[in-house]
Amino acid sequence: QVQLVESGGGLVQPGGSLRLSCAASGSIFSIRSMGWYRQAPGKQRELVADITAGVSTKYTDSVKGRFTISSDNAKNTAYLQMNSLKPDDTAVYYCNAVASAIPNYRFLEVWGQGTLVTVSS
């Protein structure tokens, strides 16, 4: 099995920055992609950014130019650097990974428990 643990959420003022981390652990065989989703109160969960094969990235339009996703394949960890934060970025941020584990070797989608990001003055 693969487990994801997020860290780095918190309270930040508008215009500030935060860096989220997502560490994958367990009997990992391969990680195809890692990404970040968010869910604000009363809204559906949405994709924020993801990274495939440690290289190809994708962002939702509202965060382009402000957020950067990266990964350290040796540490099985993904990061989300969030700059110029806005109140609309307030949400629970969830890490997501598509990974395979020993001994099944099937690629499955895995979710973290979520970390709260609050942007407020």
PDB file of C-alpha atoms in Angstrom:
ATOM      1  CA  GLN A   1       0.000   0.000   0.000  1.00  0.00           C
ATOM      2  CA  VAL A   2       0.921   3.633  -0.512  1.00  0.00           C
ATOM      3  CA  GLN A   3       0.207   6.371   2.017  1.00  0.00           C
ATOM      4  CA  LEU A   4       0.383  10.126   1.516  1.00  0.00           C
ATOM      5  CA  VAL A   5       1.087  12.653   4.256  1.00  0.00           C
ATOM      6  CA  GLU A   6       0.682  16.378   3.623  1.00  0.00           C
ATOM      7  CA  SER A   7       2.235  19.205   5.581  1.00  0.00           C
ATOM      8  CA  GLY A   8       2.731  22.944   5.324  1.00  0.00           C
ATOM      9  CA  GLY A   9      -0.767  24.337   5.556  1.00  0.00           C
ATOM     10  CA  GLY A  10      -1.722  27.205   7.813  1.00  0.00           C
ATOM     11  CA  LEU A  11      -2.879  30.786   8.070  1.00  0.00           C
ATOM     12  CA  VAL A  12      -1.294  33.382   5.818  1.00  0.00           C
ATOM     13  CA  GLN A  13      -2.122  36.966   4.912  1.00  0.00           C
ATOM     14  CA  PRO A  14      -3.171  37.914   1.374  1.00  0.00           C
ATOM     15  CA  GLY A  15      -0.101  38.256  -0.815  1.00  0.00           C
ATOM     16  CA  GLY A  16       1.854  35.815   1.312  1.00  0.00           C
ATOM     17  CA  SER A  17       3.371  32.442   0.497  1.00  0.00           C
ATOM     18  CA  LEU A  18       3.141  28.870   1.703  1.00  0.00           C
ATOM     19  CA  ARG A  19       4.817  25.654   0.639  1.00  0.00           C
ATOM     20  CA  LEU A  20       2.929  22.392   0.863  1.00  0.00           C
ATOM     21  CA  SER A  21       4.696  19.044   0.950  1.00  0.00           C
ATOM     22  CA  CYS A  22       3.317  15.590   0.219  1.00  0.00           C
ATOM     23  CA  ALA A  23       5.396  12.569   1.127  1.00  0.00           C
ATOM     24  CA  ALA A  24       4.514   9.137  -0.212  1.00  0.00           C
ATOM     25  CA  SER A  25       5.490   6.079   1.783  1.00  0.00           C
ATOM     26  CA  GLY A  26       4.878   2.359   1.901  1.00  0.00           C
ATOM     27  CA  SER A  27       5.784  -0.461  -0.433  1.00  0.00           C
ATOM     28  CA  ILE A  28       6.059   1.836  -3.440  1.00  0.00           C
ATOM     29  CA  PHE A  29       7.041   0.363  -6.754  1.00  0.00           C
ATOM     30  CA  SER A  30       6.391   3.318  -9.023  1.00  0.00           C
ATOM     31  CA  ILE A  31       4.701   6.733  -8.929  1.00  0.00           C
ATOM     32  CA  ARG A  32       3.128   7.850 -12.183  1.00  0.00           C
ATOM     33  CA  SER A  33       1.899  11.243 -11.092  1.00  0.00           C
ATOM     34  CA  MET A  34       1.337  13.401  -8.036  1.00  0.00           C
ATOM     35  CA  GLY A  35      -0.951  16.348  -7.687  1.00  0.00           C
ATOM     36  CA  TRP A  36      -2.795  18.764  -5.474  1.00  0.00           C
ATOM     37  CA  TYR A  37      -6.545  19.256  -5.303  1.00  0.00           C
ATOM     38  CA  ARG A  38      -8.472  21.674  -3.132  1.00  0.00           C
ATOM     39  CA  GLN A  39     -11.960  21.940  -1.760  1.00  0.00           C
ATOM     40  CA  ALA A  40     -13.385  25.181  -0.455  1.00  0.00           C
ATOM     41  CA  PRO A  41     -16.504  25.276   1.750  1.00  0.00           C
ATOM     42  CA  GLY A  42     -19.598  24.631  -0.330  1.00  0.00           C
ATOM     43  CA  LYS A  43     -17.615  23.908  -3.480  1.00  0.00           C
ATOM     44  CA  GLN A  44     -16.533  20.812  -5.353  1.00  0.00           C
ATOM     45  CA  ARG A  45     -13.016  19.496  -5.131  1.00  0.00           C
ATOM     46  CA  GLU A  46     -10.901  20.827  -7.990  1.00  0.00           C
ATOM     47  CA  LEU A  47      -7.510  20.071  -9.450  1.00  0.00           C
ATOM     48  CA  VAL A  48      -4.943  22.722  -8.582  1.00  0.00           C
ATOM     49  CA  ALA A  49      -1.815  21.268 -10.178  1.00  0.00           C
ATOM     50  CA  ASP A  50      -0.251  17.964 -11.012  1.00  0.00           C
ATOM     51  CA  ILE A  51       3.083  16.628 -12.202  1.00  0.00           C
ATOM     52  CA  THR A  52       3.604  13.505 -14.278  1.00  0.00           C
ATOM     53  CA  ALA A  53       6.824  11.556 -14.485  1.00  0.00           C
ATOM     54  CA  GLY A  54       8.435  14.334 -12.495  1.00  0.00           C
ATOM     55  CA  VAL A  55       8.436  16.591 -15.539  1.00  0.00           C
ATOM     56  CA  SER A  56       5.087  17.378 -17.153  1.00  0.00           C
ATOM     57  CA  THR A  57       3.038  19.873 -15.171  1.00  0.00           C
ATOM     58  CA  LYS A  58      -0.526  21.112 -15.375  1.00  0.00           C
ATOM     59  CA  TYR A  59      -2.242  23.962 -13.518  1.00  0.00           C
ATOM     60  CA  THR A  60      -5.746  25.252 -13.158  1.00  0.00           C
ATOM     61  CA  ASP A  61      -6.060  28.703 -14.714  1.00  0.00           C
ATOM     62  CA  SER A  62      -6.631  30.553 -11.448  1.00  0.00           C
ATOM     63  CA  VAL A  63      -3.206  29.606 -10.055  1.00  0.00           C
ATOM     64  CA  LYS A  64      -1.046  29.899 -13.154  1.00  0.00           C
ATOM     65  CA  GLY A  65       1.896  32.202 -12.528  1.00  0.00           C
ATOM     66  CA  ARG A  66       1.416  32.024  -8.745  1.00  0.00           C
ATOM     67  CA  PHE A  67       1.752  28.330  -7.853  1.00  0.00           C
ATOM     68  CA  THR A  68       4.539  25.938  -8.795  1.00  0.00           C
ATOM     69  CA  ILE A  69       4.419  22.179  -8.429  1.00  0.00           C
ATOM     70  CA  SER A  70       7.609  20.149  -8.234  1.00  0.00           C
ATOM     71  CA  SER A  71       8.723  16.728  -7.119  1.00  0.00           C
ATOM     72  CA  ASP A  72      11.738  14.964  -5.702  1.00  0.00           C
ATOM     73  CA  ASN A  73      11.559  11.458  -7.107  1.00  0.00           C
ATOM     74  CA  ALA A  74      14.294  10.165  -4.807  1.00  0.00           C
ATOM     75  CA  LYS A  75      12.195  11.186  -1.795  1.00  0.00           C
ATOM     76  CA  ASN A  76       8.800  10.309  -3.330  1.00  0.00           C
ATOM     77  CA  THR A  77       7.706  13.801  -2.376  1.00  0.00           C
ATOM     78  CA  ALA A  78       5.789  16.506  -4.196  1.00  0.00           C
ATOM     79  CA  TYR A  79       5.713  20.183  -3.339  1.00  0.00           C
ATOM     80  CA  LEU A  80       3.354  23.036  -4.061  1.00  0.00           C
ATOM     81  CA  GLN A  81       4.882  26.478  -3.748  1.00  0.00           C
ATOM     82  CA  MET A  82       2.066  28.989  -3.427  1.00  0.00           C
ATOM     83  CA  ASN A  83       2.857  32.672  -3.865  1.00  0.00           C
ATOM     84  CA  SER A  84       0.683  35.786  -4.029  1.00  0.00           C
ATOM     85  CA  LEU A  85      -2.024  33.989  -2.128  1.00  0.00           C
ATOM     86  CA  LYS A  86      -5.568  35.304  -2.283  1.00  0.00           C
ATOM     87  CA  PRO A  87      -8.561  34.771   0.011  1.00  0.00           C
ATOM     88  CA  ASP A  88     -10.109  32.684  -2.797  1.00  0.00           C
ATOM     89  CA  ASP A  89      -7.258  30.191  -2.332  1.00  0.00           C
ATOM     90  CA  THR A  90      -8.651  29.291   1.093  1.00  0.00           C
ATOM     91  CA  ALA A  91      -9.467  25.581   1.061  1.00  0.00           C
ATOM     92  CA  VAL A  92      -8.466  22.165   2.268  1.00  0.00           C
ATOM     93  CA  TYR A  93      -5.662  21.012  -0.003  1.00  0.00           C
ATOM     94  CA  TYR A  94      -5.424  17.304  -0.744  1.00  0.00           C
ATOM     95  CA  CYS A  95      -2.463  15.458  -2.160  1.00  0.00           C
ATOM     96  CA  ASN A  96      -3.187  12.850  -4.804  1.00  0.00           C
ATOM     97  CA  ALA A  97      -0.950  10.233  -6.362  1.00  0.00           C
ATOM     98  CA  VAL A  98      -1.280   7.506  -8.962  1.00  0.00           C
ATOM     99  CA  ALA A  99       1.100   4.849  -7.784  1.00  0.00           C
ATOM    100  CA  SER A 100       1.770   1.147  -7.813  1.00  0.00           C
ATOM    101  CA  ALA A 101       2.886  -0.892  -4.848  1.00  0.00           C
ATOM    102  CA  ILE A 102       4.472  -4.239  -4.216  1.00  0.00           C
ATOM    103  CA  PRO A 103       3.201  -6.949  -4.574  1.00  0.00           C
ATOM    104  CA  ASN A 104       0.192  -6.031  -6.753  1.00  0.00           C
ATOM    105  CA  TYR A 105       1.986  -3.615  -9.088  1.00  0.00           C
ATOM    106  CA  ARG A 106      -1.373  -2.161 -10.156  1.00  0.00           C
ATOM    107  CA  PHE A 107      -1.583   1.616 -10.448  1.00  0.00           C
ATOM    108  CA  LEU A 108      -4.114   2.987  -7.991  1.00  0.00           C
ATOM    109  CA  GLU A 109      -5.198   6.460  -6.979  1.00  0.00           C
ATOM    110  CA  VAL A 110      -4.267   7.451  -3.433  1.00  0.00           C
ATOM    111  CA  TRP A 111      -5.339  10.483  -1.389  1.00  0.00           C
ATOM    112  CA  GLY A 112      -3.854  12.264   1.584  1.00  0.00           C
ATOM    113  CA  GLN A 113      -5.841  13.443   4.581  1.00  0.00           C
ATOM    114  CA  GLY A 114      -5.790  17.096   3.566  1.00  0.00           C
ATOM    115  CA  THR A 115      -4.226  20.222   4.982  1.00  0.00           C
ATOM    116  CA  LEU A 116      -6.063  23.495   5.567  1.00  0.00           C
ATOM    117  CA  VAL A 117      -4.847  26.687   3.920  1.00  0.00           C
ATOM    118  CA  THR A 118      -6.475  29.882   5.138  1.00  0.00           C
ATOM    119  CA  VAL A 119      -5.726  33.200   3.446  1.00  0.00           C
ATOM    120  CA  SER A 120      -7.006  36.048   5.555  1.00  0.00           C
ATOM    121  CA  SER A 121      -5.937  39.340   7.063  1.00  0.00           C
TER     122      SER A 121
END
